[in-house]
């Protein structure tokens, strides 16, 4: 069965074709980062308009690289939430129109379910996939959550951030040091050159007994250090790198510690990392060390599928079909709606 995936919840238009027998056939992505850079953040109206221009050419690109005709598509999986309403509407309207024209069913997908299941896409064979139940740490631009994943569509929230998401903390801290937008990857590259220990930043909620996080205080602590250093003179590259290092060490320590706490609390031995911050090298290294010591298996998405993409949406659609959750109707009702706010546990 061939499933087309469509992602347009924020600033990436992603399309992909996943075959339940042969795996991922093709995927194509357009990131709007360059367009939003001038504004220092995503401008929703510009995002929607750009999705409109990209979605059809990207579909054609996917079909031609998979050497498939659109009539070979069996079902269309599409992100219907959460995200920017206008951006979601573009991908969703396109999906339903295409489904109506081709007489194919639609599988509405929760964006975070796409992220959450993306590490399973990295396994070469289904037997190498992490087995349910497992712990998932979702660390993206908009979310930081620890979930217990009991199966496809069965997600129990164990803890989450009370304020900023981890990716948001990366981006905001990067902005304080003029590292561009979105600054997470740039801050992380800079941190690699930094000297640990020169600055000491707080580890928010490290010792709280729950599995919640809080990162806005960490960002404020970065601001305080930046201001202090600016008062002494210009913020040089070495100082920026040392601040970046201190920030990254703090956030990584908290994330790793809460993952271990979740594993201990549930007695589970498999951990899955998902979302853009899952691309962070220091986080991966720290998790690998901590997990190896505790005989815990840790799984990551391919680097290219950590941030938003169509492949994870097509794949989530395929897993829903295989789990009997897709509810593929013989006569689809093509009325649709999007869900800008949507709780994953409610699936
Ligand atoms: P959500 O999925 O919660 O709606 P999103 O789709 O915007 O949010 P993602 O695309 O999963 O989030 O991830 C983007 C975030 O990941 C950004 O905040 C970005 O700075 C961060 N990020 C990407 N690469 C790295 C890295 N190597 N180190 C740290 N942060 C990173
Ligand atoms: Mg994005
Ligand atoms: Fe995302």
PDB file of N, CA, C and O in Angstrom, residues 102-155:
ATOM      1  N   UNK A 102      -8.925  11.756  -6.689  1.00  0.00           N
ATOM      2  CA  UNK A 102      -8.422  10.407  -6.972  1.00  0.00           C
ATOM      3  C   UNK A 102      -9.316   9.323  -6.377  1.00  0.00           C
ATOM      4  O   UNK A 102      -9.070   8.141  -6.577  1.00  0.00           O
ATOM      5  N   UNK A 103     -10.319   9.758  -5.605  1.00  0.00           N
ATOM      6  CA  UNK A 103     -11.194   8.829  -4.899  1.00  0.00           C
ATOM      7  C   UNK A 103     -10.410   7.955  -3.906  1.00  0.00           C
ATOM      8  O   UNK A 103     -10.563   6.728  -3.869  1.00  0.00           O
ATOM      9  N   UNK A 104      -9.541   8.603  -3.130  1.00  0.00           N
ATOM     10  CA  UNK A 104      -8.713   7.884  -2.141  1.00  0.00           C
ATOM     11  C   UNK A 104      -8.989   8.442  -0.750  1.00  0.00           C
ATOM     12  O   UNK A 104      -9.306   9.621  -0.596  1.00  0.00           O
ATOM     13  N   UNK A 105      -8.847   7.600   0.266  1.00  0.00           N
ATOM     14  CA  UNK A 105      -9.139   8.056   1.639  1.00  0.00           C
ATOM     15  C   UNK A 105      -8.036   8.930   2.233  1.00  0.00           C
ATOM     16  O   UNK A 105      -6.876   8.848   1.834  1.00  0.00           O
ATOM     17  N   UNK A 106      -8.441   9.722   3.221  1.00  0.00           N
ATOM     18  CA  UNK A 106      -7.515  10.604   3.935  1.00  0.00           C
ATOM     19  C   UNK A 106      -7.276  10.044   5.343  1.00  0.00           C
ATOM     20  O   UNK A 106      -8.218   9.594   5.997  1.00  0.00           O
ATOM     21  N   UNK A 107      -6.037  10.094   5.788  1.00  0.00           N
ATOM     22  CA  UNK A 107      -5.711   9.718   7.169  1.00  0.00           C
ATOM     23  C   UNK A 107      -5.213  10.980   7.878  1.00  0.00           C
ATOM     24  O   UNK A 107      -4.094  11.423   7.650  1.00  0.00           O
ATOM     25  N   UNK A 108      -6.058  11.591   8.727  1.00  0.00           N
ATOM     26  CA  UNK A 108      -5.609  12.805   9.436  1.00  0.00           C
ATOM     27  C   UNK A 108      -4.540  12.435  10.470  1.00  0.00           C
ATOM     28  O   UNK A 108      -4.714  11.477  11.219  1.00  0.00           O
ATOM     29  N   UNK A 109      -3.453  13.178  10.493  1.00  0.00           N
ATOM     30  CA  UNK A 109      -2.341  12.857  11.399  1.00  0.00           C
ATOM     31  C   UNK A 109      -2.068  14.008  12.365  1.00  0.00           C
ATOM     32  O   UNK A 109      -2.113  15.171  11.996  1.00  0.00           O
ATOM     33  N   UNK A 110      -1.775  13.631  13.607  1.00  0.00           N
ATOM     34  CA  UNK A 110      -1.315  14.576  14.628  1.00  0.00           C
ATOM     35  C   UNK A 110       0.188  14.779  14.392  1.00  0.00           C
ATOM     36  O   UNK A 110       0.950  13.808  14.367  1.00  0.00           O
ATOM     37  N   UNK A 111       0.585  16.030  14.230  1.00  0.00           N
ATOM     38  CA  UNK A 111       1.982  16.351  13.915  1.00  0.00           C
ATOM     39  C   UNK A 111       2.974  15.704  14.897  1.00  0.00           C
ATOM     40  O   UNK A 111       4.016  15.187  14.495  1.00  0.00           O
ATOM     41  N   UNK A 112       2.628  15.720  16.183  1.00  0.00           N
ATOM     42  CA  UNK A 112       3.553  15.178  17.181  1.00  0.00           C
ATOM     43  C   UNK A 112       3.626  13.659  17.116  1.00  0.00           C
ATOM     44  O   UNK A 112       4.641  13.061  17.463  1.00  0.00           O
ATOM     45  N   UNK A 113       2.567  13.020  16.656  1.00  0.00           N
ATOM     46  CA  UNK A 113       2.621  11.575  16.449  1.00  0.00           C
ATOM     47  C   UNK A 113       3.631  11.275  15.342  1.00  0.00           C
ATOM     48  O   UNK A 113       4.397  10.309  15.422  1.00  0.00           O
ATOM     49  N   UNK A 114       3.654  12.145  14.340  1.00  0.00           N
ATOM     50  CA  UNK A 114       4.656  12.007  13.276  1.00  0.00           C
ATOM     51  C   UNK A 114       6.062  12.068  13.847  1.00  0.00           C
ATOM     52  O   UNK A 114       6.889  11.189  13.597  1.00  0.00           O
ATOM     53  N   UNK A 115       6.331  13.094  14.663  1.00  0.00           N
ATOM     54  CA  UNK A 115       7.657  13.215  15.295  1.00  0.00           C
ATOM     55  C   UNK A 115       7.958  11.977  16.143  1.00  0.00           C
ATOM     56  O   UNK A 115       9.027  11.391  16.063  1.00  0.00           O
ATOM     57  N   UNK A 116       6.976  11.604  16.954  1.00  0.00           N
ATOM     58  CA  UNK A 116       7.153  10.533  17.934  1.00  0.00           C
ATOM     59  C   UNK A 116       7.497   9.198  17.286  1.00  0.00           C
ATOM     60  O   UNK A 116       8.272   8.412  17.830  1.00  0.00           O
ATOM     61  N   UNK A 117       6.916   8.925  16.126  1.00  0.00           N
ATOM     62  CA  UNK A 117       7.141   7.634  15.479  1.00  0.00           C
ATOM     63  C   UNK A 117       8.327   7.674  14.499  1.00  0.00           C
ATOM     64  O   UNK A 117       8.748   6.631  14.004  1.00  0.00           O
ATOM     65  N   UNK A 118       8.873   8.888  14.260  1.00  0.00           N
ATOM     66  CA  UNK A 118       9.949   9.008  13.266  1.00  0.00           C
ATOM     67  C   UNK A 118      11.195   8.161  13.577  1.00  0.00           C
ATOM     68  O   UNK A 118      11.857   7.707  12.648  1.00  0.00           O
ATOM     69  N   UNK A 119      11.540   7.908  14.852  1.00  0.00           N
ATOM     70  CA  UNK A 119      12.702   7.040  15.097  1.00  0.00           C
ATOM     71  C   UNK A 119      12.473   5.607  14.596  1.00  0.00           C
ATOM     72  O   UNK A 119      13.429   4.898  14.292  1.00  0.00           O
ATOM     73  N   UNK A 120      11.219   5.188  14.494  1.00  0.00           N
ATOM     74  CA  UNK A 120      10.928   3.837  14.007  1.00  0.00           C
ATOM     75  C   UNK A 120      11.186   3.727  12.502  1.00  0.00           C
ATOM     76  O   UNK A 120      11.449   2.655  11.983  1.00  0.00           O
ATOM     77  N   UNK A 121      11.115   4.861  11.836  1.00  0.00           N
ATOM     78  CA  UNK A 121      11.363   4.900  10.390  1.00  0.00           C
ATOM     79  C   UNK A 121      12.836   4.649  10.098  1.00  0.00           C
ATOM     80  O   UNK A 121      13.198   4.185   9.018  1.00  0.00           O
ATOM     81  N   UNK A 122      13.696   4.946  11.091  1.00  0.00           N
ATOM     82  CA  UNK A 122      15.138   4.793  10.888  1.00  0.00           C
ATOM     83  C   UNK A 122      15.558   3.319  10.899  1.00  0.00           C
ATOM     84  O   UNK A 122      16.605   2.970  10.366  1.00  0.00           O
ATOM     85  N   UNK A 123      14.754   2.439  11.503  1.00  0.00           N
ATOM     86  CA  UNK A 123      15.107   1.014  11.561  1.00  0.00           C
ATOM     87  C   UNK A 123      15.041   0.412  10.160  1.00  0.00           C
ATOM     88  O   UNK A 123      14.130   0.710   9.399  1.00  0.00           O
ATOM     89  N   UNK A 124      16.035  -0.419   9.851  1.00  0.00           N
ATOM     90  CA  UNK A 124      16.072  -0.993   8.497  1.00  0.00           C
ATOM     91  C   UNK A 124      14.969  -2.024   8.300  1.00  0.00           C
ATOM     92  O   UNK A 124      14.392  -2.141   7.228  1.00  0.00           O
ATOM     93  N   UNK A 125      14.697  -2.800   9.333  1.00  0.00           N
ATOM     94  CA  UNK A 125      13.608  -3.773   9.257  1.00  0.00           C
ATOM     95  C   UNK A 125      12.681  -3.537  10.456  1.00  0.00           C
ATOM     96  O   UNK A 125      13.132  -3.043  11.495  1.00  0.00           O
ATOM     97  N   UNK A 126      11.404  -3.925  10.319  1.00  0.00           N
ATOM     98  CA  UNK A 126      10.483  -3.739  11.447  1.00  0.00           C
ATOM     99  C   UNK A 126      10.981  -4.401  12.725  1.00  0.00           C
ATOM    100  O   UNK A 126      10.720  -3.913  13.827  1.00  0.00           O
ATOM    101  N   UNK A 127      11.752  -5.499  12.614  1.00  0.00           N
ATOM    102  CA  UNK A 127      12.212  -6.184  13.824  1.00  0.00           C
ATOM    103  C   UNK A 127      13.256  -5.360  14.589  1.00  0.00           C
ATOM    104  O   UNK A 127      13.486  -5.593  15.773  1.00  0.00           O
ATOM    105  N   UNK A 128      13.897  -4.420  13.905  1.00  0.00           N
ATOM    106  CA  UNK A 128      14.881  -3.562  14.587  1.00  0.00           C
ATOM    107  C   UNK A 128      14.236  -2.345  15.250  1.00  0.00           C
ATOM    108  O   UNK A 128      14.916  -1.551  15.890  1.00  0.00           O
ATOM    109  N   UNK A 129      12.940  -2.183  15.056  1.00  0.00           N
ATOM    110  CA  UNK A 129      12.249  -1.036  15.669  1.00  0.00           C
ATOM    111  C   UNK A 129      12.167  -1.220  17.179  1.00  0.00           C
ATOM    112  O   UNK A 129      12.055  -2.347  17.656  1.00  0.00           O
ATOM    113  N   UNK A 130      12.173  -0.100  17.941  1.00  0.00           N
ATOM    114  CA  UNK A 130      11.944  -0.240  19.373  1.00  0.00           C
ATOM    115  C   UNK A 130      10.580  -0.888  19.608  1.00  0.00           C
ATOM    116  O   UNK A 130       9.622  -0.579  18.900  1.00  0.00           O
ATOM    117  N   UNK A 131      10.525  -1.779  20.597  1.00  0.00           N
ATOM    118  CA  UNK A 131       9.261  -2.479  20.853  1.00  0.00           C
ATOM    119  C   UNK A 131       8.418  -1.674  21.833  1.00  0.00           C
ATOM    120  O   UNK A 131       8.945  -1.066  22.763  1.00  0.00           O
ATOM    121  N   UNK A 132       7.114  -1.656  21.620  1.00  0.00           N
ATOM    122  CA  UNK A 132       6.193  -1.024  22.569  1.00  0.00           C
ATOM    123  C   UNK A 132       6.132  -1.876  23.833  1.00  0.00           C
ATOM    124  O   UNK A 132       6.240  -3.093  23.735  1.00  0.00           O
ATOM    125  N   UNK A 133       5.934  -1.313  25.005  1.00  0.00           N
ATOM    126  CA  UNK A 133       5.892   0.127  25.285  1.00  0.00           C
ATOM    127  C   UNK A 133       7.311   0.692  25.429  1.00  0.00           C
ATOM    128  O   UNK A 133       8.221  -0.025  25.825  1.00  0.00           O
ATOM    129  N   UNK A 134       7.485   1.976  25.096  1.00  0.00           N
ATOM    130  CA  UNK A 134       8.767   2.625  25.324  1.00  0.00           C
ATOM    131  C   UNK A 134       8.540   4.064  25.790  1.00  0.00           C
ATOM    132  O   UNK A 134       7.419   4.568  25.752  1.00  0.00           O
ATOM    133  N   UNK A 135       9.633   4.670  26.265  1.00  0.00           N
ATOM    134  CA  UNK A 135       9.581   6.074  26.680  1.00  0.00           C
ATOM    135  C   UNK A 135      10.010   6.931  25.506  1.00  0.00           C
ATOM    136  O   UNK A 135      10.972   6.599  24.808  1.00  0.00           O
ATOM    137  N   UNK A 136       9.303   8.012  25.271  1.00  0.00           N
ATOM    138  CA  UNK A 136       9.693   8.929  24.206  1.00  0.00           C
ATOM    139  C   UNK A 136       9.911  10.321  24.775  1.00  0.00           C
ATOM    140  O   UNK A 136       9.099  10.819  25.552  1.00  0.00           O
ATOM    141  N   UNK A 137      11.029  10.906  24.390  1.00  0.00           N
ATOM    142  CA  UNK A 137      11.278  12.310  24.708  1.00  0.00           C
ATOM    143  C   UNK A 137      11.069  13.096  23.421  1.00  0.00           C
ATOM    144  O   UNK A 137      11.763  12.885  22.434  1.00  0.00           O
ATOM    145  N   UNK A 138      10.080  13.956  23.447  1.00  0.00           N
ATOM    146  CA  UNK A 138       9.788  14.783  22.292  1.00  0.00           C
ATOM    147  C   UNK A 138      10.329  16.180  22.562  1.00  0.00           C
ATOM    148  O   UNK A 138       9.835  16.874  23.451  1.00  0.00           O
ATOM    149  N   UNK A 139      11.383  16.534  21.828  1.00  0.00           N
ATOM    150  CA  UNK A 139      12.015  17.844  22.055  1.00  0.00           C
ATOM    151  C   UNK A 139      12.042  18.612  20.745  1.00  0.00           C
ATOM    152  O   UNK A 139      12.932  18.429  19.920  1.00  0.00           O
ATOM    153  N   UNK A 140      11.060  19.466  20.548  1.00  0.00           N
ATOM    154  CA  UNK A 140      10.953  20.190  19.280  1.00  0.00           C
ATOM    155  C   UNK A 140      10.933  21.688  19.547  1.00  0.00           C
ATOM    156  O   UNK A 140      11.211  22.144  20.656  1.00  0.00           O
ATOM    157  N   UNK A 141      10.565  22.440  18.515  1.00  0.00           N
ATOM    158  CA  UNK A 141      10.534  23.886  18.652  1.00  0.00           C
ATOM    159  C   UNK A 141       9.380  24.351  19.528  1.00  0.00           C
ATOM    160  O   UNK A 141       9.454  25.378  20.197  1.00  0.00           O
ATOM    161  N   UNK A 142       8.290  23.592  19.535  1.00  0.00           N
ATOM    162  CA  UNK A 142       7.099  24.013  20.270  1.00  0.00           C
ATOM    163  C   UNK A 142       6.759  23.136  21.458  1.00  0.00           C
ATOM    164  O   UNK A 142       5.865  23.473  22.236  1.00  0.00           O
ATOM    165  N   UNK A 143       7.430  21.987  21.604  1.00  0.00           N
ATOM    166  CA  UNK A 143       7.059  21.033  22.654  1.00  0.00           C
ATOM    167  C   UNK A 143       8.266  20.408  23.338  1.00  0.00           C
ATOM    168  O   UNK A 143       9.303  20.206  22.699  1.00  0.00           O
ATOM    169  N   UNK A 144       8.103  20.107  24.610  1.00  0.00           N
ATOM    170  CA  UNK A 144       9.057  19.269  25.333  1.00  0.00           C
ATOM    171  C   UNK A 144       8.223  18.377  26.217  1.00  0.00           C
ATOM    172  O   UNK A 144       7.604  18.840  27.186  1.00  0.00           O
ATOM    173  N   UNK A 145       8.135  17.109  25.846  1.00  0.00           N
ATOM    174  CA  UNK A 145       7.262  16.186  26.565  1.00  0.00           C
ATOM    175  C   UNK A 145       7.929  14.835  26.740  1.00  0.00           C
ATOM    176  O   UNK A 145       8.666  14.390  25.867  1.00  0.00           O
ATOM    177  N   UNK A 146       7.652  14.207  27.856  1.00  0.00           N
ATOM    178  CA  UNK A 146       8.015  12.804  28.050  1.00  0.00           C
ATOM    179  C   UNK A 146       6.723  12.005  27.966  1.00  0.00           C
ATOM    180  O   UNK A 146       5.740  12.331  28.640  1.00  0.00           O
ATOM    181  N   UNK A 147       6.727  10.990  27.120  1.00  0.00           N
ATOM    182  CA  UNK A 147       5.517  10.208  26.944  1.00  0.00           C
ATOM    183  C   UNK A 147       5.839   8.727  27.158  1.00  0.00           C
ATOM    184  O   UNK A 147       6.948   8.284  26.874  1.00  0.00           O
ATOM    185  N   UNK A 148       4.840   7.995  27.615  1.00  0.00           N
ATOM    186  CA  UNK A 148       4.946   6.541  27.554  1.00  0.00           C
ATOM    187  C   UNK A 148       4.143   6.120  26.339  1.00  0.00           C
ATOM    188  O   UNK A 148       2.946   6.392  26.240  1.00  0.00           O
ATOM    189  N   UNK A 149       4.822   5.471  25.397  1.00  0.00           N
ATOM    190  CA  UNK A 149       4.167   5.051  24.154  1.00  0.00           C
ATOM    191  C   UNK A 149       3.827   3.572  24.281  1.00  0.00           C
ATOM    192  O   UNK A 149       4.705   2.716  24.268  1.00  0.00           O
ATOM    193  N   UNK A 150       2.539   3.278  24.426  1.00  0.00           N
ATOM    194  CA  UNK A 150       2.120   1.886  24.600  1.00  0.00           C
ATOM    195  C   UNK A 150       1.863   1.185  23.277  1.00  0.00           C
ATOM    196  O   UNK A 150       1.847  -0.036  23.203  1.00  0.00           O
ATOM    197  N   UNK A 151       1.671   1.973  22.244  1.00  0.00           N
ATOM    198  CA  UNK A 151       1.410   1.428  20.922  1.00  0.00           C
ATOM    199  C   UNK A 151       1.064   2.598  20.021  1.00  0.00           C
ATOM    200  O   UNK A 151       0.980   3.741  20.507  1.00  0.00           O
ATOM    201  N   UNK A 152       0.845   2.327  18.733  1.00  0.00           N
ATOM    202  CA  UNK A 152       0.466   3.412  17.834  1.00  0.00           C
ATOM    203  C   UNK A 152      -0.863   3.998  18.313  1.00  0.00           C
ATOM    204  O   UNK A 152      -1.825   3.261  18.534  1.00  0.00           O
ATOM    205  N   UNK A 153      -0.889   5.288  18.547  1.00  0.00           N
ATOM    206  CA  UNK A 153      -2.127   5.947  18.974  1.00  0.00           C
ATOM    207  C   UNK A 153      -2.398   5.874  20.471  1.00  0.00           C
ATOM    208  O   UNK A 153      -3.410   6.385  20.935  1.00  0.00           O
ATOM    209  N   UNK A 154      -1.491   5.264  21.231  1.00  0.00           N
ATOM    210  CA  UNK A 154      -1.719   5.135  22.679  1.00  0.00           C
ATOM    211  C   UNK A 154      -0.575   5.820  23.423  1.00  0.00           C
ATOM    212  O   UNK A 154       0.453   5.203  23.711  1.00  0.00           O
ATOM    213  N   UNK A 155      -0.763   7.103  23.708  1.00  0.00           N
ATOM    214  CA  UNK A 155       0.304   7.906  24.291  1.00  0.00           C
ATOM    215  C   UNK A 155      -0.125   8.472  25.639  1.00  0.00           C
ATOM    216  O   UNK A 155      -1.158   9.115  25.745  1.00  0.00           O
TER     217      UNK A 155
END
